[in-house]
């Protein structure tokens, strides 16, 4: 079951924003379900993903990654992917706001 539902138009070229909460010292896991504007599931079959987060500075994020998420497609055909961080990674995070990006690419990894 997805924690976050996203309706996304890949032809618009506009990013979609979603807030997440990460507890320091705990394993983090958030599942997203992506739908097309016509409400059909976005098919991630053959896609790869990557994601990093950076400390927010209020006017843009810093250039150093604070953590790198693992991106997994839990049900590619159903439009579902999951972001995870293990407890060791979250333990190293300082409190505050962070910016994160999830990048998905057709054709698999480079």
Coordinates of C-alpha atoms in Angstrom, one line a residue:
X1 CA 0.0 0.0 0.0
X2 CA 1.4 3.4 -1.0
X3 CA 2.0 6.0 1.6
X4 CA 1.9 8.8 -0.9
X5 CA -0.1 9.1 -4.1
X6 CA 1.2 11.2 -7.0
X7 CA -0.7 12.3 -10.1
X8 CA 2.0 13.2 -12.6
X9 CA 2.2 14.5 -16.2
X10 CA 5.6 13.4 -17.5
X11 CA 5.1 15.6 -20.6
X12 CA 4.7 18.8 -18.5
X13 CA 8.3 18.8 -17.3
X14 CA 7.3 20.0 -13.9
X15 CA 8.5 18.4 -10.7
X16 CA 6.0 17.1 -8.1
X17 CA 6.6 18.0 -4.4
X18 CA 5.9 15.6 -1.5
X19 CA 6.9 16.0 2.2
X20 CA 8.4 13.1 4.1
X21 CA 9.3 12.8 7.8
X22 CA 12.5 10.9 8.7
X23 CA 13.1 10.0 12.4
X24 CA 16.8 10.0 13.4
X25 CA 18.2 6.6 14.2
X26 CA 15.2 4.7 12.7
X27 CA 14.9 2.9 9.4
X28 CA 13.0 5.1 6.9
X29 CA 10.7 3.7 4.3
X30 CA 8.2 5.6 2.2
X31 CA 6.2 4.1 -0.8
X32 CA 4.9 6.3 -3.6
X33 CA 2.2 5.4 -6.1
X34 CA 2.4 7.4 -9.4
X35 CA -0.6 7.8 -11.7
X36 CA -0.9 9.5 -15.0
X37 CA -3.3 12.4 -15.4
X38 CA -5.9 10.0 -16.9
X39 CA -5.7 8.1 -13.5
X40 CA -4.0 5.0 -15.0
X41 CA -0.9 3.7 -13.2
X42 CA 2.4 5.1 -14.5
X43 CA 4.4 2.0 -15.7
X44 CA 7.9 2.0 -14.4
X45 CA 8.9 -1.2 -16.1
X46 CA 12.4 -0.8 -17.5
X47 CA 13.1 2.3 -15.4
X48 CA 15.9 2.9 -12.8
X49 CA 15.9 5.4 -10.0
X50 CA 18.2 7.4 -7.8
X51 CA 17.7 9.9 -4.9
X52 CA 19.7 12.1 -2.6
X53 CA 18.9 14.6 0.1
X54 CA 20.7 17.7 1.0
X55 CA 20.4 20.1 4.0
X56 CA 18.1 22.9 3.0
X57 CA 19.5 26.4 3.3
X58 CA 16.2 28.2 2.7
X59 CA 17.3 29.6 -0.6
X60 CA 18.3 26.3 -2.2
X61 CA 20.1 23.2 -0.9
X62 CA 23.8 22.7 -0.2
X63 CA 25.8 20.8 -2.7
X64 CA 26.9 18.0 -0.3
X65 CA 24.5 15.0 -0.1
X66 CA 23.5 14.3 3.5
X67 CA 22.2 10.9 2.5
X68 CA 21.5 8.7 -0.5
X69 CA 18.2 6.9 -0.6
X70 CA 17.8 3.4 -2.0
X71 CA 15.1 3.5 -4.7
X72 CA 13.2 0.3 -5.4
X73 CA 10.3 -0.4 -7.7
X74 CA 7.9 -2.4 -5.5
X75 CA 5.5 -2.9 -8.4
X76 CA 6.8 -1.2 -11.5
X77 CA 3.7 -2.0 -13.6
X78 CA 1.4 -0.6 -10.9
X79 CA 3.5 2.6 -10.7
X80 CA 4.9 2.0 -7.2
X81 CA 8.4 2.8 -5.9
X82 CA 9.9 2.9 -2.5
X83 CA 12.6 5.2 -0.9
X84 CA 14.6 3.7 2.0
X85 CA 17.4 4.7 4.4
X86 CA 18.8 2.4 7.0
X87 CA 19.0 3.3 10.7
X88 CA 22.8 4.0 10.4
X89 CA 22.1 6.6 7.6
X90 CA 19.3 8.4 9.5
X91 CA 21.4 8.4 12.7
X92 CA 23.9 10.7 11.0
X93 CA 21.3 13.3 10.0
X94 CA 21.1 16.6 11.9
X95 CA 17.7 17.9 12.7
X96 CA 16.1 20.4 10.3
X97 CA 14.8 20.7 6.8
X98 CA 16.2 18.9 3.8
X99 CA 15.5 18.9 0.1
X100 CA 15.5 15.7 -1.8
X101 CA 15.2 14.7 -5.4
X102 CA 14.0 11.4 -6.9
X103 CA 15.2 10.9 -10.5
X104 CA 13.8 8.1 -12.6
X105 CA 15.1 7.2 -16.0
X106 CA 13.7 5.0 -18.7
X107 CA 16.2 2.3 -19.9
X108 CA 17.6 1.2 -16.6
X109 CA 20.8 2.3 -14.9
X110 CA 23.8 3.9 -16.7

